PDB file of C-alpha atoms and ligand atoms in Angstrom:
ATOM      1  CA  UNK A   1      11.144  -6.350  21.125  1.00 71.00           C
ATOM      2  CA  UNK A   2      13.821  -5.839  18.431  1.00 80.00           C
ATOM      3  CA  UNK A   3      13.268  -3.487  15.501  1.00 82.00           C
ATOM      4  CA  UNK A   4      12.769  -6.452  13.147  1.00 83.00           C
ATOM      5  CA  UNK A   5      10.233  -8.041  15.511  1.00 86.00           C
ATOM      6  CA  UNK A   6       8.285  -4.792  15.799  1.00 86.00           C
ATOM      7  CA  UNK A   7       8.187  -4.523  12.012  1.00 90.00           C
ATOM      8  CA  UNK A   8       6.895  -8.093  11.672  1.00 90.00           C
ATOM      9  CA  UNK A   9       4.199  -7.570  14.354  1.00 89.00           C
ATOM     10  CA  UNK A  10       3.078  -4.363  12.607  1.00 90.00           C
ATOM     11  CA  UNK A  11       2.982  -6.082   9.186  1.00 93.00           C
ATOM     12  CA  UNK A  12       0.929  -8.961  10.546  1.00 92.00           C
ATOM     13  CA  UNK A  13      -1.504  -6.695  12.370  1.00 90.00           C
ATOM     14  CA  UNK A  14      -2.152  -4.437   9.383  1.00 92.00           C
ATOM     15  CA  UNK A  15      -2.053  -7.254   6.829  1.00 93.00           C
ATOM     16  CA  UNK A  16      -4.882  -8.907   8.792  1.00 91.00           C
ATOM     17  CA  UNK A  17      -6.759  -5.585   9.040  1.00 90.00           C
ATOM     18  CA  UNK A  18      -6.571  -5.139   5.245  1.00 92.00           C
ATOM     19  CA  UNK A  19      -7.923  -8.645   4.664  1.00 92.00           C
ATOM     20  CA  UNK A  20     -10.785  -7.987   7.135  1.00 89.00           C
ATOM     21  CA  UNK A  21     -11.821  -4.889   5.182  1.00 87.00           C
ATOM     22  CA  UNK A  22     -11.744  -6.774   1.894  1.00 84.00           C
ATOM     23  CA  UNK A  23     -13.760  -9.660   3.335  1.00 84.00           C
ATOM     24  CA  UNK A  24     -16.442  -7.662   5.138  1.00 71.00           C
ATOM     25  CA  UNK A  25     -17.389  -4.899   2.712  1.00 54.00           C
ATOM     26  CA  UNK A  26     -20.017  -3.123   4.871  1.00 44.00           C
ATOM     27  CA  UNK A  27     -20.602  -5.062   8.048  1.00 44.00           C
ATOM     28  CA  UNK A  28     -21.569  -2.354  10.501  1.00 45.00           C
ATOM     29  CA  UNK A  29     -21.431   1.360  11.069  1.00 46.00           C
ATOM     30  CA  UNK A  30     -20.500   3.975  13.642  1.00 43.00           C
ATOM     31  CA  UNK A  31     -23.411   6.385  13.753  1.00 43.00           C
ATOM     32  CA  UNK A  32     -24.010   7.425  10.176  1.00 42.00           C
ATOM     33  CA  UNK A  33     -20.534   6.481   8.890  1.00 49.00           C
ATOM     34  CA  UNK A  34     -19.348   3.026   7.861  1.00 51.00           C
ATOM     35  CA  UNK A  35     -17.261   1.429  10.611  1.00 52.00           C
ATOM     36  CA  UNK A  36     -13.525   1.774  10.037  1.00 54.00           C
ATOM     37  CA  UNK A  37     -11.226  -1.266  10.156  1.00 57.00           C
ATOM     38  CA  UNK A  38     -10.464  -0.446  13.777  1.00 54.00           C
ATOM     39  CA  UNK A  39     -14.151  -0.787  14.715  1.00 57.00           C
ATOM     40  CA  UNK A  40     -16.214   1.953  16.368  1.00 62.00           C
ATOM     41  CA  UNK A  41     -13.428   2.935  18.743  1.00 70.00           C
ATOM     42  CA  UNK A  42     -12.813   6.455  19.991  1.00 78.00           C
ATOM     43  CA  UNK A  43      -9.500   6.728  18.119  1.00 83.00           C
ATOM     44  CA  UNK A  44     -10.260   5.714  14.535  1.00 86.00           C
ATOM     45  CA  UNK A  45     -13.962   6.544  14.158  1.00 84.00           C
ATOM     46  CA  UNK A  46     -15.610   9.770  13.001  1.00 86.00           C
ATOM     47  CA  UNK A  47     -12.459  11.387  11.632  1.00 91.00           C
ATOM     48  CA  UNK A  48     -13.737  12.419   8.192  1.00 91.00           C
ATOM     49  CA  UNK A  49     -16.514  14.860   7.297  1.00 90.00           C
ATOM     50  CA  UNK A  50     -19.517  13.745   5.279  1.00 90.00           C
ATOM     51  CA  UNK A  51     -18.160  15.755   2.362  1.00 91.00           C
ATOM     52  CA  UNK A  52     -14.759  14.016   2.465  1.00 91.00           C
ATOM     53  CA  UNK A  53     -16.410  10.609   2.909  1.00 90.00           C
ATOM     54  CA  UNK A  54     -18.415  11.255  -0.248  1.00 90.00           C
ATOM     55  CA  UNK A  55     -15.225  11.877  -2.249  1.00 89.00           C
ATOM     56  CA  UNK A  56     -13.767   8.382  -1.832  1.00 90.00           C
ATOM     57  CA  UNK A  57     -14.920   4.742  -2.214  1.00 89.00           C
ATOM     58  CA  UNK A  58     -16.648   3.308   0.902  1.00 87.00           C
ATOM     59  CA  UNK A  59     -13.931   0.647   1.237  1.00 85.00           C
ATOM     60  CA  UNK A  60     -11.243   3.339   1.494  1.00 88.00           C
ATOM     61  CA  UNK A  61     -13.176   4.910   4.368  1.00 89.00           C
ATOM     62  CA  UNK A  62     -13.665   1.523   5.994  1.00 87.00           C
ATOM     63  CA  UNK A  63      -9.940   0.840   5.793  1.00 86.00           C
ATOM     64  CA  UNK A  64      -9.246   4.003   7.787  1.00 90.00           C
ATOM     65  CA  UNK A  65      -7.014   3.213  10.756  1.00 91.00           C
ATOM     66  CA  UNK A  66      -5.715   6.686  11.451  1.00 91.00           C
ATOM     67  CA  UNK A  67      -6.099   8.833  14.534  1.00 92.00           C
ATOM     68  CA  UNK A  68      -6.624  12.166  12.819  1.00 94.00           C
ATOM     69  CA  UNK A  69      -7.311  13.799   9.490  1.00 94.00           C
ATOM     70  CA  UNK A  70      -4.094  15.341   8.165  1.00 95.00           C
ATOM     71  CA  UNK A  71      -5.641  16.274   4.818  1.00 95.00           C
ATOM     72  CA  UNK A  72      -8.163  18.514   6.594  1.00 91.00           C
ATOM     73  CA  UNK A  73      -5.400  20.339   8.472  1.00 92.00           C
ATOM     74  CA  UNK A  74      -2.569  20.388   5.925  1.00 94.00           C
ATOM     75  CA  UNK A  75      -2.365  23.119   3.355  1.00 92.00           C
ATOM     76  CA  UNK A  76      -2.399  21.362  -0.038  1.00 97.00           C
ATOM     77  CA  UNK A  77      -2.275  23.353  -3.258  1.00 97.00           C
ATOM     78  CA  UNK A  78      -3.001  22.400  -6.880  1.00 98.00           C
ATOM     79  CA  UNK A  79       0.097  21.068  -8.633  1.00 98.00           C
ATOM     80  CA  UNK A  80       1.876  19.945  -5.452  1.00 98.00           C
ATOM     81  CA  UNK A  81       3.375  16.522  -4.718  1.00 98.00           C
ATOM     82  CA  UNK A  82       2.280  14.844  -1.487  1.00 98.00           C
ATOM     83  CA  UNK A  83       3.695  11.750   0.209  1.00 98.00           C
ATOM     84  CA  UNK A  84       1.695   9.781   2.810  1.00 98.00           C
ATOM     85  CA  UNK A  85       3.914   7.739   5.155  1.00 98.00           C
ATOM     86  CA  UNK A  86       2.133   4.449   5.987  1.00 97.00           C
ATOM     87  CA  UNK A  87      -0.756   4.974   3.588  1.00 97.00           C
ATOM     88  CA  UNK A  88      -2.771   1.890   4.603  1.00 95.00           C
ATOM     89  CA  UNK A  89      -5.970   1.545   2.544  1.00 95.00           C
ATOM     90  CA  UNK A  90      -5.174   4.857   0.851  1.00 96.00           C
ATOM     91  CA  UNK A  91      -7.814   7.192   2.298  1.00 96.00           C
ATOM     92  CA  UNK A  92      -5.530  10.195   2.814  1.00 97.00           C
ATOM     93  CA  UNK A  93      -3.729   9.624  -0.496  1.00 98.00           C
ATOM     94  CA  UNK A  94      -7.015   9.671  -2.425  1.00 97.00           C
ATOM     95  CA  UNK A  95      -8.219  12.791  -0.590  1.00 97.00           C
ATOM     96  CA  UNK A  96      -4.850  14.498  -1.214  1.00 97.00           C
ATOM     97  CA  UNK A  97      -4.957  13.580  -4.907  1.00 97.00           C
ATOM     98  CA  UNK A  98      -8.240  15.499  -5.240  1.00 96.00           C
ATOM     99  CA  UNK A  99      -6.742  18.521  -3.507  1.00 96.00           C
ATOM    100  CA  UNK A 100      -3.537  18.697  -5.601  1.00 98.00           C
ATOM    101  CA  UNK A 101      -5.518  18.038  -8.792  1.00 97.00           C
ATOM    102  CA  UNK A 102      -4.404  16.590 -12.132  1.00 97.00           C
ATOM    103  CA  UNK A 103      -1.214  18.685 -12.232  1.00 98.00           C
ATOM    104  CA  UNK A 104      -0.168  17.362  -8.822  1.00 98.00           C
ATOM    105  CA  UNK A 105       0.612  13.893  -7.515  1.00 98.00           C
ATOM    106  CA  UNK A 106      -0.030  11.912  -4.340  1.00 98.00           C
ATOM    107  CA  UNK A 107       2.272   9.048  -3.311  1.00 98.00           C
ATOM    108  CA  UNK A 108       1.364   6.489  -0.662  1.00 98.00           C
ATOM    109  CA  UNK A 109       4.150   4.467   0.973  1.00 98.00           C
ATOM    110  CA  UNK A 110       3.445   1.275   2.894  1.00 98.00           C
ATOM    111  CA  UNK A 111       5.405  -1.894   3.715  1.00 97.00           C
ATOM    112  CA  UNK A 112       2.420  -4.278   4.011  1.00 96.00           C
ATOM    113  CA  UNK A 113       1.474  -6.111   0.798  1.00 97.00           C
ATOM    114  CA  UNK A 114      -2.185  -6.594   1.777  1.00 96.00           C
ATOM    115  CA  UNK A 115      -2.584  -2.870   2.505  1.00 95.00           C
ATOM    116  CA  UNK A 116      -0.953  -1.955  -0.815  1.00 97.00           C
ATOM    117  CA  UNK A 117      -3.346  -4.314  -2.648  1.00 96.00           C
ATOM    118  CA  UNK A 118      -6.322  -2.735  -0.853  1.00 95.00           C
ATOM    119  CA  UNK A 119      -5.072   0.791  -1.572  1.00 96.00           C
ATOM    120  CA  UNK A 120      -4.569   0.032  -5.271  1.00 97.00           C
ATOM    121  CA  UNK A 121      -8.067  -1.489  -5.467  1.00 95.00           C
ATOM    122  CA  UNK A 122      -9.460   1.670  -3.823  1.00 95.00           C
ATOM    123  CA  UNK A 123      -7.541   3.839  -6.282  1.00 96.00           C
ATOM    124  CA  UNK A 124      -9.118   1.888  -9.147  1.00 96.00           C
ATOM    125  CA  UNK A 125     -12.606   2.347  -7.677  1.00 94.00           C
ATOM    126  CA  UNK A 126     -11.967   6.061  -7.186  1.00 94.00           C
ATOM    127  CA  UNK A 127     -10.744   6.346 -10.782  1.00 94.00           C
ATOM    128  CA  UNK A 128      -7.846   8.646  -9.928  1.00 95.00           C
ATOM    129  CA  UNK A 129      -4.653   8.553 -11.961  1.00 96.00           C
ATOM    130  CA  UNK A 130      -2.448  11.110 -10.165  1.00 98.00           C
ATOM    131  CA  UNK A 131      -1.713   8.541  -7.428  1.00 98.00           C
ATOM    132  CA  UNK A 132       1.086   6.020  -6.957  1.00 98.00           C
ATOM    133  CA  UNK A 133       1.400   3.521  -4.113  1.00 98.00           C
ATOM    134  CA  UNK A 134       5.001   2.558  -3.337  1.00 98.00           C
ATOM    135  CA  UNK A 135       6.177  -0.460  -1.380  1.00 98.00           C
ATOM    136  CA  UNK A 136       8.779   0.327   1.251  1.00 98.00           C
ATOM    137  CA  UNK A 137       9.578   1.418   4.761  1.00 98.00           C
ATOM    138  CA  UNK A 138       9.153   4.880   6.172  1.00 98.00           C
ATOM    139  CA  UNK A 139      12.637   4.527   7.696  1.00 97.00           C
ATOM    140  CA  UNK A 140      14.058   4.218   4.170  1.00 98.00           C
ATOM    141  CA  UNK A 141      11.821   6.217   1.818  1.00 98.00           C
ATOM    142  CA  UNK A 142      12.221   5.066  -1.809  1.00 98.00           C
ATOM    143  CA  UNK A 143      12.254   8.581  -3.283  1.00 98.00           C
ATOM    144  CA  UNK A 144      15.140  10.930  -4.149  1.00 98.00           C
ATOM    145  CA  UNK A 145      16.122  14.033  -2.134  1.00 98.00           C
ATOM    146  CA  UNK A 146      13.926  17.157  -2.483  1.00 98.00           C
ATOM    147  CA  UNK A 147      11.115  15.234  -4.206  1.00 98.00           C
ATOM    148  CA  UNK A 148       7.884  16.272  -2.437  1.00 98.00           C
ATOM    149  CA  UNK A 149       6.144  19.437  -1.251  1.00 98.00           C
ATOM    150  CA  UNK A 150       4.195  17.939   1.636  1.00 98.00           C
ATOM    151  CA  UNK A 151       4.565  14.898   3.873  1.00 98.00           C
ATOM    152  CA  UNK A 152       1.418  13.657   5.533  1.00 98.00           C
ATOM    153  CA  UNK A 153       0.953  10.602   7.754  1.00 98.00           C
ATOM    154  CA  UNK A 154      -1.848   9.303   9.926  1.00 96.00           C
ATOM    155  CA  UNK A 155      -0.995   7.352  13.059  1.00 94.00           C
ATOM    156  CA  UNK A 156       2.057   5.565  11.665  1.00 95.00           C
ATOM    157  CA  UNK A 157       5.200   7.211  13.055  1.00 95.00           C
ATOM    158  CA  UNK A 158       4.263   5.964  16.550  1.00 92.00           C
ATOM    159  CA  UNK A 159       4.598   2.424  15.115  1.00 92.00           C
ATOM    160  CA  UNK A 160       8.234   2.907  14.124  1.00 93.00           C
ATOM    161  CA  UNK A 161      11.072   1.648  16.293  1.00 91.00           C
ATOM    162  CA  UNK A 162      13.375   4.285  14.762  1.00 94.00           C
ATOM    163  CA  UNK A 163      11.497   7.581  14.800  1.00 96.00           C
ATOM    164  CA  UNK A 164      14.679   9.676  14.397  1.00 98.00           C
ATOM    165  CA  UNK A 165      15.400   7.924  11.149  1.00 98.00           C
ATOM    166  CA  UNK A 166      11.819   8.425   9.891  1.00 98.00           C
ATOM    167  CA  UNK A 167      12.052  12.164  10.593  1.00 98.00           C
ATOM    168  CA  UNK A 168      15.477  12.425   8.900  1.00 98.00           C
ATOM    169  CA  UNK A 169      14.094  10.624   5.846  1.00 98.00           C
ATOM    170  CA  UNK A 170      11.031  12.885   5.777  1.00 98.00           C
ATOM    171  CA  UNK A 171      13.344  15.913   5.869  1.00 98.00           C
ATOM    172  CA  UNK A 172      15.528  14.499   3.085  1.00 98.00           C
ATOM    173  CA  UNK A 173      12.712  13.891   0.595  1.00 98.00           C
ATOM    174  CA  UNK A 174      10.982  17.231   1.248  1.00 98.00           C
ATOM    175  CA  UNK A 175      11.828  20.071  -1.120  1.00 98.00           C
ATOM    176  CA  UNK A 176      13.286  23.212   0.506  1.00 97.00           C
ATOM    177  CA  UNK A 177      10.290  25.008   2.035  1.00 97.00           C
ATOM    178  CA  UNK A 178       8.338  21.721   2.120  1.00 98.00           C
ATOM    179  CA  UNK A 179       5.813  20.976   4.870  1.00 98.00           C
ATOM    180  CA  UNK A 180       5.486  18.137   7.371  1.00 98.00           C
ATOM    181  CA  UNK A 181       1.799  17.746   8.353  1.00 98.00           C
ATOM    182  CA  UNK A 182       1.184  14.615  10.356  1.00 97.00           C
ATOM    183  CA  UNK A 183      -1.421  13.161  12.722  1.00 96.00           C
ATOM    184  CA  UNK A 184       0.024  10.985  15.463  1.00 95.00           C
ATOM    185  CA  UNK A 185      -0.513   9.880  19.052  1.00 92.00           C
ATOM    186  CA  UNK A 186       1.579  11.761  21.615  1.00 93.00           C
ATOM    187  CA  UNK A 187       1.879  11.724  25.381  1.00 92.00           C
ATOM    188  CA  UNK A 188       2.073  14.813  27.569  1.00 92.00           C
ATOM    189  CA  UNK A 189       3.650  14.871  30.999  1.00 85.00           C
ATOM    190  CA  UNK A 190       4.818  11.951  33.111  1.00 85.00           C
ATOM    191  CA  UNK A 191       2.935   8.638  33.016  1.00 86.00           C
ATOM    192  CA  UNK A 192       4.217   5.660  35.061  1.00 82.00           C
ATOM    193  CA  UNK A 193       5.857   3.127  32.728  1.00 85.00           C
ATOM    194  CA  UNK A 194       3.477   0.207  33.398  1.00 82.00           C
ATOM    195  CA  UNK A 195       0.346   2.296  32.863  1.00 84.00           C
ATOM    196  CA  UNK A 196       1.835   3.928  29.804  1.00 82.00           C
ATOM    197  CA  UNK A 197       2.582   0.529  28.290  1.00 84.00           C
ATOM    198  CA  UNK A 198      -1.022  -0.608  28.774  1.00 82.00           C
ATOM    199  CA  UNK A 199      -2.575   2.555  27.384  1.00 82.00           C
ATOM    200  CA  UNK A 200      -0.226   2.356  24.387  1.00 82.00           C
ATOM    201  CA  UNK A 201      -1.351  -1.218  23.871  1.00 80.00           C
ATOM    202  CA  UNK A 202      -4.947   0.000  23.832  1.00 79.00           C
ATOM    203  CA  UNK A 203      -4.154   2.778  21.366  1.00 76.00           C
ATOM    204  CA  UNK A 204      -2.122   0.373  19.216  1.00 79.00           C
ATOM    205  CA  UNK A 205       1.188   2.251  19.541  1.00 75.00           C
ATOM    206  CA  UNK A 206       3.261  -0.887  19.187  1.00 69.00           C
ATOM    207  CA  UNK A 207       6.636   0.876  19.387  1.00 74.00           C
ATOM    208  CA  UNK A 208       5.511   3.538  21.859  1.00 83.00           C
ATOM    209  CA  UNK A 209       4.206   7.078  21.482  1.00 89.00           C
ATOM    210  CA  UNK A 210       6.566  10.024  21.912  1.00 92.00           C
ATOM    211  CA  UNK A 211       6.161  12.753  24.491  1.00 94.00           C
ATOM    212  CA  UNK A 212       5.195  15.988  22.742  1.00 96.00           C
ATOM    213  CA  UNK A 213       8.441  17.660  23.847  1.00 96.00           C
ATOM    214  CA  UNK A 214      10.516  14.723  22.524  1.00 96.00           C
ATOM    215  CA  UNK A 215       8.667  14.807  19.196  1.00 97.00           C
ATOM    216  CA  UNK A 216       9.500  18.500  18.832  1.00 98.00           C
ATOM    217  CA  UNK A 217      13.141  17.885  19.811  1.00 98.00           C
ATOM    218  CA  UNK A 218      13.485  15.044  17.293  1.00 98.00           C
ATOM    219  CA  UNK A 219      11.975  17.181  14.522  1.00 98.00           C
ATOM    220  CA  UNK A 220      14.422  19.973  15.327  1.00 98.00           C
ATOM    221  CA  UNK A 221      17.336  17.495  15.378  1.00 98.00           C
ATOM    222  CA  UNK A 222      16.287  16.279  11.905  1.00 98.00           C
ATOM    223  CA  UNK A 223      16.531  19.907  10.692  1.00 97.00           C
ATOM    224  CA  UNK A 224      12.898  21.051  10.782  1.00 98.00           C
ATOM    225  CA  UNK A 225      11.741  24.576  11.680  1.00 98.00           C
ATOM    226  CA  UNK A 226       8.371  26.102  12.598  1.00 98.00           C
ATOM    227  CA  UNK A 227       7.407  23.094  14.724  1.00 98.00           C
ATOM    228  CA  UNK A 228       3.908  22.993  16.244  1.00 98.00           C
ATOM    229  CA  UNK A 229       1.911  20.271  18.009  1.00 97.00           C
ATOM    230  CA  UNK A 230      -1.856  20.788  18.428  1.00 96.00           C
ATOM    231  CA  UNK A 231      -4.143  18.280  20.184  1.00 96.00           C
ATOM    232  CA  UNK A 232      -7.035  17.113  18.011  1.00 95.00           C
ATOM    233  CA  UNK A 233      -8.543  14.446  20.310  1.00 92.00           C
ATOM    234  CA  UNK A 234      -7.641  13.961  23.973  1.00 92.00           C
ATOM    235  CA  UNK A 235      -8.295  10.559  25.586  1.00 89.00           C
ATOM    236  CA  UNK A 236      -9.309   9.861  29.132  1.00 85.00           C
ATOM    237  CA  UNK A 237      -9.543   6.707  31.137  1.00 85.00           C
ATOM    238  CA  UNK A 238     -13.223   6.208  30.268  1.00 85.00           C
ATOM    239  CA  UNK A 239     -12.197   5.645  26.630  1.00 85.00           C
ATOM    240  CA  UNK A 240      -9.896   2.792  27.651  1.00 84.00           C
ATOM    241  CA  UNK A 241     -11.820   1.510  30.698  1.00 85.00           C
ATOM    242  CA  UNK A 242     -12.838  -1.880  29.316  1.00 80.00           C
ATOM    243  CA  UNK A 243      -9.420  -2.637  27.887  1.00 81.00           C
ATOM    244  CA  UNK A 244      -7.485  -1.561  30.984  1.00 85.00           C
ATOM    245  CA  UNK A 245      -9.817  -3.453  33.326  1.00 85.00           C
ATOM    246  CA  UNK A 246      -9.196  -6.550  31.176  1.00 84.00           C
ATOM    247  CA  UNK A 247      -5.460  -6.116  31.844  1.00 83.00           C
ATOM    248  CA  UNK A 248      -6.150  -6.319  35.601  1.00 85.00           C
ATOM    249  CA  UNK A 249      -5.688  -2.579  36.182  1.00 85.00           C
ATOM    250  CA  UNK A 250      -7.712  -0.732  38.851  1.00 87.00           C
ATOM    251  CA  UNK A 251      -9.025   1.849  36.416  1.00 86.00           C
ATOM    252  CA  UNK A 252     -10.363   4.312  38.993  1.00 88.00           C
ATOM    253  CA  UNK A 253      -7.064   4.266  40.855  1.00 87.00           C
ATOM    254  CA  UNK A 254      -5.034   5.229  37.758  1.00 86.00           C
ATOM    255  CA  UNK A 255      -7.526   7.690  36.250  1.00 88.00           C
ATOM    256  CA  UNK A 256      -5.604  10.770  37.351  1.00 87.00           C
ATOM    257  CA  UNK A 257      -2.408   9.404  35.784  1.00 85.00           C
ATOM    258  CA  UNK A 258      -4.085   8.716  32.437  1.00 86.00           C
ATOM    259  CA  UNK A 259      -6.752  11.384  31.931  1.00 89.00           C
ATOM    260  CA  UNK A 260      -5.741  14.006  29.406  1.00 89.00           C
ATOM    261  CA  UNK A 261      -2.210  12.636  28.971  1.00 89.00           C
ATOM    262  CA  UNK A 262      -2.716  10.691  25.724  1.00 91.00           C
ATOM    263  CA  UNK A 263      -3.866  12.508  22.659  1.00 92.00           C
ATOM    264  CA  UNK A 264      -4.075  12.471  18.924  1.00 93.00           C
ATOM    265  CA  UNK A 265      -2.283  15.554  17.705  1.00 96.00           C
ATOM    266  CA  UNK A 266      -1.587  17.375  14.472  1.00 97.00           C
ATOM    267  CA  UNK A 267       2.140  17.909  14.141  1.00 98.00           C
ATOM    268  CA  UNK A 268       3.422  20.481  11.712  1.00 98.00           C
ATOM    269  CA  UNK A 269       6.933  21.555  10.740  1.00 98.00           C
ATOM    270  CA  UNK A 270       8.777  23.011   7.760  1.00 98.00           C
ATOM    271  CA  UNK A 271      12.018  22.365   5.930  1.00 98.00           C
ATOM    272  CA  UNK A 272      13.821  25.683   5.654  1.00 94.00           C
ATOM    273  CA  UNK A 273      14.705  27.123   2.284  1.00 89.00           C
ATOM    274  CA  UNK A 274      18.406  27.645   3.113  1.00 72.00           C
ATOM    275  CA  UNK A 275      20.862  24.845   2.371  1.00 59.00           C
ATOM    276  CA  UNK A 276      22.773  23.656   5.483  1.00 54.00           C
TER     277      UNK A 276
HETATM  278  C1  LIG B 301      -2.415   2.634  11.771  1.00 84.95           C
HETATM  279  S1  LIG B 301      -2.347   2.155  10.098  1.00 84.95           S
HETATM  280  C2  LIG B 301      -2.734   3.720   9.351  1.00 84.95           C
HETATM  281  C3  LIG B 301      -3.057   3.607   7.890  1.00 84.95           C
HETATM  282  C4  LIG B 301      -3.489   4.929   7.247  1.00 84.95           C
HETATM  283  N1  LIG B 301      -2.523   5.973   7.456  1.00 84.95           N
HETATM  284  C5  LIG B 301      -4.850   5.366   7.737  1.00 84.95           C
HETATM  285  O1  LIG B 301      -4.965   6.473   8.233  1.00 84.95           O
HETATM  286  O2  LIG B 301      -5.787   4.584   7.619  1.00 84.95           O
HETATM  287  C6  LIG B 301      -0.616   1.972   9.854  1.00 84.95           C
HETATM  288  C7  LIG B 301      -0.153   1.667   8.425  1.00 84.95           C
HETATM  289  O3  LIG B 301       1.232   1.983   8.342  1.00 84.95           O
HETATM  290  C8  LIG B 301       1.940   0.892   7.778  1.00 84.95           C
HETATM  291  N2  LIG B 301       3.266   0.902   8.408  1.00 84.95           N
HETATM  292  C9  LIG B 301       3.533   0.772   9.727  1.00 84.95           C
HETATM  293  N3  LIG B 301       4.841   0.860   9.959  1.00 84.95           N
HETATM  294  C10 LIG B 301       5.431   1.065   8.744  1.00 84.95           C
HETATM  295  C11 LIG B 301       6.790   1.240   8.320  1.00 84.95           C
HETATM  296  N4  LIG B 301       7.794   1.221   9.192  1.00 84.95           N
HETATM  297  N5  LIG B 301       7.032   1.437   7.004  1.00 84.95           N
HETATM  298  C12 LIG B 301       6.001   1.440   6.111  1.00 84.95           C
HETATM  299  N6  LIG B 301       4.714   1.270   6.444  1.00 84.95           N
HETATM  300  C13 LIG B 301       4.427   1.091   7.750  1.00 84.95           C
HETATM  301  C14 LIG B 301       1.108  -0.333   8.079  1.00 84.95           C
HETATM  302  O4  LIG B 301       1.351  -1.354   7.137  1.00 84.95           O
HETATM  303  C15 LIG B 301      -0.310   0.227   8.008  1.00 84.95           C
HETATM  304  O5  LIG B 301      -0.836   0.153   6.714  1.00 84.95           O
END
């Protein structure tokens, strides 16, 4: 698939997801939490604490399509500026806005009109004013150099066909000393290409997940320091059994090649304070 095709597929998929959330206010739930737009799947459900869920409108929680909770793991201080790459329905932007307070600001960036409309509606319901949702692509961030203290993102960079460019852009807009604090799907070790493709399809990584070592290398190439990748949720074949079986795969035969290799991870890095 070409870069433009990938972008169109991603826009269509998430545009439809945003419309589903708007149409079906509270259709079902996962345990005690409202079901996220991705359904009660092992990737998107149960990511936010009861306390965090109580801080935002129910529709923002239902629009959650992430694979982690970067706002719980990132250090966010009052007065700081945060940028969320691929902000979707706005959940992490609204949570960040609370953390940075009225003297800080949280930007959300998304390319899908329906998601931006949903995020702005959620902002209105939440009644927060230190938030701005921007339309644009994470490969071409519409902000000047050295503009933000923290970059967060939740399961979006794996959707990009040009991850090097995304990381270079993230580095550019961070202030010296700024932090990169992102949740994303990564792969560890070798997985045969055909199996990898099917598991990625299940996870929704349209453009492919990076290996953890490649992610770290790309961050370093973009200029980042202090790089760390910590697993937050590790998937095994049982999580994907139904989907993989539907693709005609002998699930038991491939279990050893899948188990423990795909994970949601928290990826952190820092922009140094010295000018190159
Ligand atoms: C998996 S959803 C995650 C949304 C949100 N971060 C969350 O946790 O609920 C991916 C979002 O990223 C947006 N997106 C994907 N690729 C993008 C790109 N290249 N530029 C801007 N937005 C993008 C989609 O429109 C969608 O809203």
